[in-house]
């Protein structure tokens, strides 16, 4: 199983980026996919999640209204569209996949996810 994250970069505050996470090695149609981020010197934190079969989405309060998670079934790829970026969004962003469709209250837990991508750096300048 492989998760390949891409799309990070340097952007000015107020700008946008779209991250991609290409999944391979197995079908994830019964899984939940998540995006987490780790700011410099801080712990990894939940950003967004999507249930692959239903398309239901979940967001951390800090990104709600600015970030949108989506998936493309044909490409086995999950996206994170990030708009109105702020310097505090600077972090390494990781995609993750869970074998289990946990209840929504579990989706922000790192331990709910079984597979992780390598991370992609997002830097937002002020």
Tab-separated table of N, CA, C and O in Angstrom:
chain	number	residue	atom	x	y	z
A	1	UNK	N	0.850	-1.188	0.000
A	1	UNK	CA	0.000	0.000	0.000
A	1	UNK	C	0.885	1.236	0.000
A	1	UNK	O	1.822	1.332	0.787
A	2	UNK	N	0.538	2.156	-0.899
A	2	UNK	CA	1.319	3.382	-0.977
A	2	UNK	C	0.409	4.591	-1.084
A	2	UNK	O	-0.589	4.573	-1.803
A	3	UNK	N	0.761	5.639	-0.337
A	3	UNK	CA	0.085	6.921	-0.450
A	3	UNK	C	1.134	7.946	-0.835
A	3	UNK	O	2.115	8.143	-0.110
A	4	UNK	N	0.926	8.576	-1.981
A	4	UNK	CA	1.904	9.535	-2.494
A	4	UNK	C	1.299	10.925	-2.465
A	4	UNK	O	0.412	11.236	-3.260
A	5	UNK	N	1.795	11.753	-1.553
A	5	UNK	CA	1.294	13.121	-1.431
A	5	UNK	C	2.144	14.064	-2.274
A	5	UNK	O	3.360	13.903	-2.370
A	6	UNK	N	1.484	15.056	-2.848
A	6	UNK	CA	2.191	16.052	-3.659
A	6	UNK	C	1.395	17.344	-3.670
A	6	UNK	O	0.250	17.392	-3.216
A	7	UNK	N	2.022	18.409	-4.208
A	7	UNK	CA	1.319	19.668	-4.380
A	7	UNK	C	1.705	20.776	-3.426
A	7	UNK	O	1.215	21.889	-3.526
A	8	UNK	N	2.569	20.468	-2.471
A	8	UNK	CA	2.987	21.489	-1.535
A	8	UNK	C	3.867	22.539	-2.206
A	8	UNK	O	4.274	22.398	-3.350
A	9	UNK	N	4.151	23.604	-1.461
A	9	UNK	CA	4.995	24.658	-1.991
A	9	UNK	C	4.955	25.900	-1.125
A	9	UNK	O	4.457	25.872	0.000
A	10	UNK	N	5.476	26.975	-1.683
A	10	UNK	CA	5.522	28.268	-1.006
A	10	UNK	C	4.464	29.176	-1.628
A	10	UNK	O	4.400	29.314	-2.858
A	11	UNK	N	3.651	29.783	-0.776
A	11	UNK	CA	2.584	30.656	-1.258
A	11	UNK	C	2.432	31.820	-0.305
A	11	UNK	O	2.739	31.702	0.894
A	12	UNK	N	1.980	32.944	-0.812
A	12	UNK	CA	1.746	34.104	0.037
A	12	UNK	C	0.421	33.954	0.769
A	12	UNK	O	-0.491	33.253	0.315
A	13	UNK	N	0.323	34.633	1.889
A	13	UNK	CA	-0.925	34.625	2.653
A	13	UNK	C	-2.074	35.085	1.757
A	13	UNK	O	-1.931	36.032	0.976
A	14	UNK	N	-3.187	34.394	1.879
A	14	UNK	CA	-4.336	34.673	1.034
A	14	UNK	C	-4.393	33.839	-0.221
A	14	UNK	O	-5.419	33.815	-0.913
A	15	UNK	N	-3.305	33.152	-0.521
A	15	UNK	CA	-3.236	32.342	-1.724
A	15	UNK	C	-3.846	30.966	-1.544
A	15	UNK	O	-4.421	30.649	-0.498
A	16	UNK	N	-3.687	30.146	-2.591
A	16	UNK	CA	-4.290	28.813	-2.607
A	16	UNK	C	-3.277	27.769	-3.059
A	16	UNK	O	-2.345	28.067	-3.800
A	17	UNK	N	-3.498	26.554	-2.604
A	17	UNK	CA	-2.749	25.388	-3.054
A	17	UNK	C	-3.701	24.202	-3.084
A	17	UNK	O	-4.673	24.170	-2.311
A	18	UNK	N	-3.407	23.236	-3.945
A	18	UNK	CA	-4.161	21.988	-3.937
A	18	UNK	C	-3.199	20.821	-3.752
A	18	UNK	O	-2.292	20.624	-4.564
A	19	UNK	N	-3.415	20.086	-2.691
A	19	UNK	CA	-2.628	18.894	-2.426
A	19	UNK	C	-3.329	17.677	-3.011
A	19	UNK	O	-4.563	17.610	-3.037
A	20	UNK	N	-2.523	16.720	-3.454
A	20	UNK	CA	-3.051	15.464	-3.979
A	20	UNK	C	-2.455	14.306	-3.212
A	20	UNK	O	-1.316	14.378	-2.756
A	21	UNK	N	-3.226	13.243	-3.097
A	21	UNK	CA	-2.753	12.026	-2.455
A	21	UNK	C	-3.203	10.855	-3.321
A	21	UNK	O	-4.390	10.511	-3.347
A	22	UNK	N	-2.261	10.268	-4.030
A	22	UNK	CA	-2.557	9.133	-4.894
A	22	UNK	C	-2.369	7.840	-4.116
A	22	UNK	O	-1.302	7.601	-3.552
A	23	UNK	N	-3.417	7.031	-4.079
A	23	UNK	CA	-3.393	5.772	-3.333
A	23	UNK	C	-3.231	4.597	-4.294
A	23	UNK	O	-3.861	4.558	-5.345
A	24	UNK	N	-2.401	3.645	-3.897
A	24	UNK	CA	-2.204	2.467	-4.735
A	24	UNK	C	-1.941	1.249	-3.868
A	24	UNK	O	-1.620	1.374	-2.684
A	25	UNK	N	-2.110	0.081	-4.448
A	25	UNK	CA	-1.811	-1.152	-3.736
A	25	UNK	C	-3.023	-1.901	-3.248
A	25	UNK	O	-2.939	-3.084	-2.928
A	26	UNK	N	-4.140	-1.211	-3.137
A	26	UNK	CA	-5.391	-1.856	-2.732
A	26	UNK	C	-6.528	-0.879	-2.985
A	26	UNK	O	-6.305	0.291	-3.239
A	27	UNK	N	-7.741	-1.374	-2.871
A	27	UNK	CA	-8.902	-0.505	-3.023
A	27	UNK	C	-9.205	0.190	-1.701
A	27	UNK	O	-9.188	-0.452	-0.641
A	28	UNK	N	-9.474	1.476	-1.752
A	28	UNK	CA	-9.798	2.232	-0.545
A	28	UNK	C	-11.260	2.660	-0.525
A	28	UNK	O	-11.638	3.519	0.259
A	29	UNK	N	-12.078	2.051	-1.375
A	29	UNK	CA	-13.461	2.509	-1.508
A	29	UNK	C	-14.284	2.279	-0.248
A	29	UNK	O	-15.349	2.848	-0.098
A	30	UNK	N	-13.820	1.428	0.650
A	30	UNK	CA	-14.544	1.232	1.909
A	30	UNK	C	-13.826	1.906	3.069
A	30	UNK	O	-14.090	1.614	4.232
A	31	UNK	N	-12.931	2.800	2.755
A	31	UNK	CA	-12.075	3.408	3.776
A	31	UNK	C	-12.409	4.873	3.991
A	31	UNK	O	-13.223	5.466	3.286
A	32	UNK	N	-11.737	5.433	4.962
A	32	UNK	CA	-11.743	6.862	5.204
A	32	UNK	C	-10.341	7.398	4.931
A	32	UNK	O	-9.359	6.799	5.348
A	33	UNK	N	-10.277	8.507	4.224
A	33	UNK	CA	-9.007	9.156	3.935
A	33	UNK	C	-8.919	10.452	4.717
A	33	UNK	O	-9.916	11.162	4.862
A	34	UNK	N	-7.737	10.747	5.215
A	34	UNK	CA	-7.574	11.950	6.010
A	34	UNK	C	-6.356	12.747	5.606
A	34	UNK	O	-5.419	12.224	4.999
A	35	UNK	N	-6.403	14.020	5.935
A	35	UNK	CA	-5.237	14.901	5.826
A	35	UNK	C	-4.910	15.409	7.231
A	35	UNK	O	-5.792	15.895	7.945
A	36	UNK	N	-3.653	15.257	7.598
A	36	UNK	CA	-3.141	15.786	8.848
A	36	UNK	C	-2.026	16.765	8.513
A	36	UNK	O	-1.496	16.770	7.409
A	37	UNK	N	-1.640	17.566	9.491
A	37	UNK	CA	-0.530	18.485	9.281
A	37	UNK	C	0.283	18.619	10.552
A	37	UNK	O	-0.244	18.454	11.652
A	38	UNK	N	1.574	18.899	10.373
A	38	UNK	CA	2.471	19.061	11.508
A	38	UNK	C	3.224	20.370	11.358
A	38	UNK	O	4.183	20.467	10.579
A	39	UNK	N	2.792	21.405	12.083
A	39	UNK	CA	3.502	22.685	12.050
A	39	UNK	C	4.884	22.547	12.671
A	39	UNK	O	5.117	21.629	13.473
A	40	UNK	N	5.799	23.453	12.364
A	40	UNK	CA	7.145	23.373	12.916
A	40	UNK	C	7.125	23.369	14.449
A	40	UNK	O	6.500	24.232	15.072
A	41	UNK	N	7.776	22.394	15.035
A	41	UNK	CA	7.886	22.313	16.478
A	41	UNK	C	6.632	21.886	17.209
A	41	UNK	O	6.588	21.940	18.443
A	42	UNK	N	5.618	21.465	16.460
A	42	UNK	CA	4.348	21.078	17.088
A	42	UNK	C	3.980	19.639	16.718
A	42	UNK	O	4.589	19.032	15.859
A	43	UNK	N	2.946	19.150	17.374
A	43	UNK	CA	2.487	17.797	17.104
A	43	UNK	C	1.617	17.760	15.844
A	43	UNK	O	1.051	18.764	15.420
A	44	UNK	N	1.527	16.575	15.294
A	44	UNK	CA	0.670	16.373	14.126
A	44	UNK	C	-0.786	16.555	14.529
A	44	UNK	O	-1.213	16.081	15.579
A	45	UNK	N	-1.534	17.233	13.675
A	45	UNK	CA	-2.934	17.514	13.985
A	45	UNK	C	-3.829	17.235	12.781
A	45	UNK	O	-3.406	17.288	11.632
A	46	UNK	N	-5.057	16.939	13.084
A	46	UNK	CA	-6.057	16.626	12.063
A	46	UNK	C	-6.451	17.883	11.303
A	46	UNK	O	-6.594	18.963	11.882
A	47	UNK	N	-6.637	17.717	9.971
A	47	UNK	CA	-7.132	18.826	9.158
A	47	UNK	C	-8.494	18.502	8.537
A	47	UNK	O	-9.442	19.266	8.664
A	48	UNK	N	-8.572	17.338	7.859
A	48	UNK	CA	-9.818	17.006	7.164
A	48	UNK	C	-9.865	15.509	6.891
A	48	UNK	O	-8.829	14.841	6.874
A	49	UNK	N	-11.082	15.000	6.674
A	49	UNK	CA	-11.255	13.588	6.329
A	49	UNK	C	-12.455	13.436	5.419
A	49	UNK	O	-13.363	14.272	5.415
A	50	UNK	N	-12.440	12.340	4.651
A	50	UNK	CA	-13.550	12.052	3.754
A	50	UNK	C	-13.779	10.549	3.729
A	50	UNK	O	-12.835	9.769	3.703
A	51	UNK	N	-15.029	10.164	3.789
A	51	UNK	CA	-15.377	8.759	3.650
A	51	UNK	C	-15.451	8.456	2.158
A	51	UNK	O	-16.213	9.110	1.432
A	52	UNK	N	-14.691	7.466	1.713
A	52	UNK	CA	-14.546	7.252	0.278
A	52	UNK	C	-15.875	6.867	-0.359
A	52	UNK	O	-16.196	7.323	-1.443
A	53	UNK	N	-16.671	6.014	0.281
A	53	UNK	CA	-17.883	5.547	-0.380
A	53	UNK	C	-19.004	6.586	-0.370
A	53	UNK	O	-19.668	6.811	-1.395
A	54	UNK	N	-19.196	7.289	0.752
A	54	UNK	CA	-20.303	8.235	0.839
A	54	UNK	C	-19.919	9.645	0.409
A	54	UNK	O	-20.784	10.439	0.008
A	55	UNK	N	-18.635	9.967	0.523
A	55	UNK	CA	-18.200	11.326	0.236
A	55	UNK	C	-18.413	12.300	1.381
A	55	UNK	O	-18.150	13.496	1.247
A	56	UNK	N	-18.887	11.800	2.534
A	56	UNK	CA	-19.062	12.677	3.691
A	56	UNK	C	-17.710	13.233	4.127
A	56	UNK	O	-16.715	12.521	4.151
A	57	UNK	N	-17.706	14.516	4.492
A	57	UNK	CA	-16.470	15.197	4.832
A	57	UNK	C	-16.496	15.742	6.253
A	57	UNK	O	-17.573	16.022	6.809
A	58	UNK	N	-15.322	15.904	6.809
A	58	UNK	CA	-15.156	16.364	8.177
A	58	UNK	C	-13.942	17.282	8.217
A	58	UNK	O	-12.940	17.016	7.543
A	59	UNK	N	-14.029	18.348	9.009
A	59	UNK	CA	-12.963	19.337	9.052
A	59	UNK	C	-12.644	19.762	10.474
A	59	UNK	O	-13.527	19.828	11.330
A	60	UNK	N	-11.376	20.097	10.678
A	60	UNK	CA	-10.999	20.763	11.918
A	60	UNK	C	-11.546	22.190	11.873
A	60	UNK	O	-11.663	22.786	10.799
A	61	UNK	N	-11.857	22.723	13.033
A	61	UNK	CA	-12.407	24.084	13.094
A	61	UNK	C	-11.450	25.097	12.471
A	61	UNK	O	-11.876	26.091	11.879
A	62	UNK	N	-10.154	24.845	12.587
A	62	UNK	CA	-9.151	25.796	12.119
A	62	UNK	C	-9.123	25.927	10.598
A	62	UNK	O	-8.600	26.918	10.072
A	63	UNK	N	-9.673	24.944	9.873
A	63	UNK	CA	-9.622	24.994	8.411
A	63	UNK	C	-11.014	25.052	7.790
A	63	UNK	O	-11.143	25.247	6.576
A	64	UNK	N	-12.037	24.897	8.590
A	64	UNK	CA	-13.407	24.863	8.075
A	64	UNK	C	-13.719	26.159	7.334
A	64	UNK	O	-13.427	27.254	7.811
A	65	UNK	N	-14.307	26.021	6.154
A	65	UNK	CA	-14.639	27.189	5.340
A	65	UNK	C	-13.531	27.642	4.424
A	65	UNK	O	-13.764	28.438	3.510
A	66	UNK	N	-12.313	27.132	4.641
A	66	UNK	CA	-11.180	27.507	3.788
A	66	UNK	C	-10.640	26.308	3.007
A	66	UNK	O	-10.160	26.471	1.882
A	67	UNK	N	-10.684	25.135	3.602
A	67	UNK	CA	-10.164	23.918	2.973
A	67	UNK	C	-11.329	23.046	2.521
A	67	UNK	O	-12.370	22.996	3.178
A	68	UNK	N	-11.109	22.329	1.417
A	68	UNK	CA	-12.099	21.386	0.918
A	68	UNK	C	-11.417	20.081	0.553
A	68	UNK	O	-10.470	20.078	-0.237
A	69	UNK	N	-11.883	18.995	1.146
A	69	UNK	CA	-11.360	17.673	0.813
A	69	UNK	C	-12.312	17.015	-0.184
A	69	UNK	O	-13.546	17.152	-0.067
A	70	UNK	N	-11.738	16.317	-1.156
A	70	UNK	CA	-12.558	15.644	-2.164
A	70	UNK	C	-11.813	14.412	-2.642
A	70	UNK	O	-10.642	14.229	-2.324
A	71	UNK	N	-12.525	13.555	-3.401
A	71	UNK	CA	-11.855	12.370	-3.940
A	71	UNK	C	-12.310	12.119	-5.371
A	71	UNK	O	-13.415	12.497	-5.757
A	72	UNK	N	-11.412	11.465	-6.101
A	72	UNK	CA	-11.689	11.052	-7.473
A	72	UNK	C	-11.574	9.540	-7.500
A	72	UNK	O	-10.471	8.997	-7.431
A	73	UNK	N	-12.711	8.876	-7.593
A	73	UNK	CA	-12.713	7.417	-7.527
A	73	UNK	C	-11.914	6.790	-8.680
A	73	UNK	O	-11.187	5.821	-8.488
A	74	UNK	N	-12.053	7.354	-9.855
A	74	UNK	CA	-11.384	6.777	-11.023
A	74	UNK	C	-9.867	6.843	-10.899
A	74	UNK	O	-9.156	5.950	-11.358
A	75	UNK	N	-9.386	7.907	-10.251
A	75	UNK	CA	-7.937	8.080	-10.123
A	75	UNK	C	-7.409	7.591	-8.784
A	75	UNK	O	-6.202	7.661	-8.537
A	76	UNK	N	-8.316	7.124	-7.915
A	76	UNK	CA	-7.898	6.674	-6.578
A	76	UNK	C	-7.083	7.759	-5.873
A	76	UNK	O	-6.033	7.473	-5.267
A	77	UNK	N	-7.558	8.979	-5.976
A	77	UNK	CA	-6.817	10.127	-5.473
A	77	UNK	C	-7.720	10.997	-4.608
A	77	UNK	O	-8.898	11.188	-4.922
A	78	UNK	N	-7.148	11.494	-3.528
A	78	UNK	CA	-7.826	12.425	-2.639
A	78	UNK	C	-7.128	13.776	-2.742
A	78	UNK	O	-5.896	13.839	-2.846
A	79	UNK	N	-7.920	14.825	-2.683
A	79	UNK	CA	-7.382	16.181	-2.819
A	79	UNK	C	-7.691	17.004	-1.576
A	79	UNK	O	-8.669	16.756	-0.866
A	80	UNK	N	-6.856	18.002	-1.339
A	80	UNK	CA	-7.139	18.997	-0.317
A	80	UNK	C	-6.935	20.363	-0.960
A	80	UNK	O	-5.801	20.774	-1.192
A	81	UNK	N	-8.036	21.023	-1.268
A	81	UNK	CA	-7.982	22.372	-1.814
A	81	UNK	C	-7.905	23.348	-0.650
A	81	UNK	O	-8.801	23.356	0.210
A	82	UNK	N	-6.848	24.139	-0.626
A	82	UNK	CA	-6.611	25.060	0.482
A	82	UNK	C	-6.670	26.485	-0.040
A	82	UNK	O	-5.836	26.874	-0.859
A	83	UNK	N	-7.652	27.234	0.433
A	83	UNK	CA	-7.824	28.626	0.032
A	83	UNK	C	-7.622	29.553	1.230
A	83	UNK	O	-7.639	29.103	2.370
A	84	UNK	N	-7.455	30.824	0.932
A	84	UNK	CA	-7.277	31.831	1.989
A	84	UNK	C	-6.224	31.392	3.000
A	84	UNK	O	-6.440	31.450	4.218
A	85	UNK	N	-5.105	30.944	2.499
A	85	UNK	CA	-4.064	30.400	3.366
A	85	UNK	C	-3.489	31.463	4.283
A	85	UNK	O	-3.375	32.644	3.915
A	86	UNK	N	-3.136	31.016	5.489
A	86	UNK	CA	-2.586	31.889	6.519
A	86	UNK	C	-1.200	31.385	6.899
A	86	UNK	O	-0.911	30.188	6.737
A	87	UNK	N	-0.343	32.243	7.445
A	87	UNK	CA	0.982	31.770	7.887
A	87	UNK	C	0.884	30.601	8.867
A	87	UNK	O	1.746	29.725	8.856
A	88	UNK	N	-0.149	30.573	9.680
A	88	UNK	CA	-0.294	29.471	10.640
A	88	UNK	C	-0.675	28.141	9.988
A	88	UNK	O	-0.741	27.115	10.657
A	89	UNK	N	-0.946	28.150	8.686
A	89	UNK	CA	-1.178	26.904	7.952
A	89	UNK	C	0.133	26.243	7.528
A	89	UNK	O	0.124	25.128	6.995
A	90	UNK	N	1.245	26.933	7.751
A	90	UNK	CA	2.549	26.369	7.415
A	90	UNK	C	2.781	25.077	8.187
A	90	UNK	O	2.679	25.039	9.410
A	91	UNK	N	3.072	24.018	7.452
A	91	UNK	CA	3.225	22.696	8.068
A	91	UNK	C	3.628	21.688	7.004
A	91	UNK	O	3.551	21.972	5.800
A	92	UNK	N	4.040	20.523	7.465
A	92	UNK	CA	4.142	19.370	6.581
A	92	UNK	C	2.773	18.689	6.590
A	92	UNK	O	2.246	18.389	7.662
A	93	UNK	N	2.228	18.470	5.434
A	93	UNK	CA	0.898	17.877	5.307
A	93	UNK	C	1.026	16.409	4.917
A	93	UNK	O	1.755	16.066	3.984
A	94	UNK	N	0.296	15.568	5.646
A	94	UNK	CA	0.330	14.125	5.423
A	94	UNK	C	-1.064	13.625	5.057
A	94	UNK	O	-2.049	14.019	5.684
A	95	UNK	N	-1.131	12.729	4.086
A	95	UNK	CA	-2.387	12.034	3.853
A	95	UNK	C	-2.320	10.667	4.523
A	95	UNK	O	-1.231	10.123	4.740
A	96	UNK	N	-3.488	10.161	4.870
A	96	UNK	CA	-3.564	8.907	5.601
A	96	UNK	C	-4.821	8.162	5.193
A	96	UNK	O	-5.800	8.760	4.742
A	97	UNK	N	-4.778	6.848	5.382
A	97	UNK	CA	-5.926	6.015	5.042
A	97	UNK	C	-6.236	5.072	6.191
A	97	UNK	O	-5.322	4.520	6.831
A	98	UNK	N	-7.516	4.907	6.418
A	98	UNK	CA	-7.950	4.016	7.486
A	98	UNK	C	-8.656	2.809	6.887
A	98	UNK	O	-9.440	2.935	5.951
A	99	UNK	N	-8.394	1.623	7.447
A	99	UNK	CA	-9.080	0.407	7.015
A	99	UNK	C	-10.506	0.354	7.523
A	99	UNK	O	-11.320	-0.414	7.017
A	100	UNK	N	-10.798	1.140	8.530
A	100	UNK	CA	-12.083	1.064	9.218
A	100	UNK	C	-12.830	2.382	9.073
A	100	UNK	O	-12.235	3.447	9.189
A	101	UNK	N	-14.127	2.294	8.843
A	101	UNK	CA	-14.946	3.510	8.812
A	101	UNK	C	-15.410	3.833	10.225
A	101	UNK	O	-16.522	3.505	10.628
A	102	UNK	N	-14.526	4.492	10.965
A	102	UNK	CA	-14.849	4.849	12.348
A	102	UNK	C	-15.952	5.898	12.396
A	102	UNK	O	-16.211	6.619	11.440
A	103	UNK	N	-16.567	5.988	13.578
A	103	UNK	CA	-17.520	7.084	13.782
A	103	UNK	C	-16.760	8.393	13.705
A	103	UNK	O	-15.533	8.447	13.922
A	104	UNK	N	-17.482	9.452	13.420
A	104	UNK	CA	-16.844	10.730	13.116
A	104	UNK	C	-15.953	11.238	14.244
A	104	UNK	O	-14.937	11.895	13.997
A	105	UNK	N	-16.299	10.938	15.477
A	105	UNK	CA	-15.504	11.435	16.599
A	105	UNK	C	-14.109	10.821	16.646
A	105	UNK	O	-13.220	11.332	17.329
A	106	UNK	N	-13.905	9.719	15.923
A	106	UNK	CA	-12.601	9.065	15.898
A	106	UNK	C	-11.722	9.546	14.741
A	106	UNK	O	-10.543	9.199	14.677
A	107	UNK	N	-12.280	10.292	13.805
A	107	UNK	CA	-11.553	10.598	12.573
A	107	UNK	C	-10.390	11.548	12.789
A	107	UNK	O	-9.519	11.628	11.935
A	108	UNK	N	-10.372	12.291	13.867
A	108	UNK	CA	-9.272	13.208	14.139
A	108	UNK	C	-8.111	12.520	14.859
A	108	UNK	O	-7.095	13.155	15.118
A	109	UNK	N	-8.279	11.268	15.167
A	109	UNK	CA	-7.235	10.547	15.903
A	109	UNK	C	-6.200	9.972	14.945
A	109	UNK	O	-6.544	9.269	13.991
A	110	UNK	N	-4.941	10.224	15.226
A	110	UNK	CA	-3.860	9.664	14.412
A	110	UNK	C	-3.938	8.153	14.405
A	110	UNK	O	-3.703	7.495	13.389
A	111	UNK	N	-4.287	7.581	15.531
A	111	UNK	CA	-4.317	6.119	15.670
A	111	UNK	C	-5.441	5.456	14.897
A	111	UNK	O	-5.483	4.232	14.789
A	112	UNK	N	-6.353	6.244	14.331
A	112	UNK	CA	-7.437	5.662	13.531
A	112	UNK	C	-6.980	5.314	12.117
A	112	UNK	O	-7.721	4.689	11.368
A	113	UNK	N	-5.792	5.727	11.741
A	113	UNK	CA	-5.306	5.564	10.374
A	113	UNK	C	-4.182	4.536	10.318
A	113	UNK	O	-3.304	4.505	11.175
A	114	UNK	N	-4.234	3.708	9.269
A	114	UNK	CA	-3.308	2.583	9.143
A	114	UNK	C	-2.161	2.844	8.173
A	114	UNK	O	-1.104	2.208	8.277
A	115	UNK	N	-2.367	3.730	7.231
A	115	UNK	CA	-1.357	3.992	6.209
A	115	UNK	C	-1.130	5.500	6.113
A	115	UNK	O	-2.079	6.284	6.210
A	116	UNK	N	0.146	5.864	5.888
A	116	UNK	CA	0.508	7.274	5.823
A	116	UNK	C	1.377	7.536	4.611
A	116	UNK	O	2.231	6.722	4.256
A	117	UNK	N	1.170	8.707	4.008
A	117	UNK	CA	2.047	9.167	2.952
A	117	UNK	C	3.296	9.810	3.537
A	117	UNK	O	3.430	9.933	4.758
A	118	UNK	N	4.168	10.270	2.669
A	118	UNK	CA	5.474	10.760	3.087
A	118	UNK	C	5.454	12.217	3.524
A	118	UNK	O	6.424	12.678	4.095
A	119	UNK	N	4.399	12.957	3.257
A	119	UNK	CA	4.336	14.358	3.661
A	119	UNK	C	4.773	15.295	2.554
A	119	UNK	O	5.666	14.976	1.772
A	120	UNK	N	4.137	16.452	2.510
A	120	UNK	CA	4.506	17.494	1.565
A	120	UNK	C	4.485	18.835	2.295
A	120	UNK	O	3.566	19.119	3.056
A	121	UNK	N	5.514	19.640	2.084
A	121	UNK	CA	5.689	20.888	2.828
A	121	UNK	C	4.840	21.994	2.216
A	121	UNK	O	4.876	22.234	1.004
A	122	UNK	N	4.116	22.672	3.081
A	122	UNK	CA	3.366	23.875	2.695
A	122	UNK	C	3.886	25.031	3.534
A	122	UNK	O	3.898	24.947	4.769
A	123	UNK	N	4.338	26.068	2.872
A	123	UNK	CA	4.851	27.249	3.570
A	123	UNK	C	4.067	28.465	3.097
A	123	UNK	O	3.999	28.730	1.895
A	124	UNK	N	3.490	29.172	4.060
A	124	UNK	CA	2.697	30.360	3.753
A	124	UNK	C	3.424	31.574	4.316
A	124	UNK	O	3.627	31.674	5.522
A	125	UNK	N	3.826	32.480	3.449
A	125	UNK	CA	4.555	33.667	3.884
A	125	UNK	C	3.583	34.814	4.141
A	125	UNK	O	2.551	34.939	3.494
A	126	UNK	N	3.956	35.666	5.089
A	126	UNK	CA	3.079	36.787	5.463
A	126	UNK	C	3.351	38.007	4.613
A	126	UNK	O	4.322	38.083	3.891
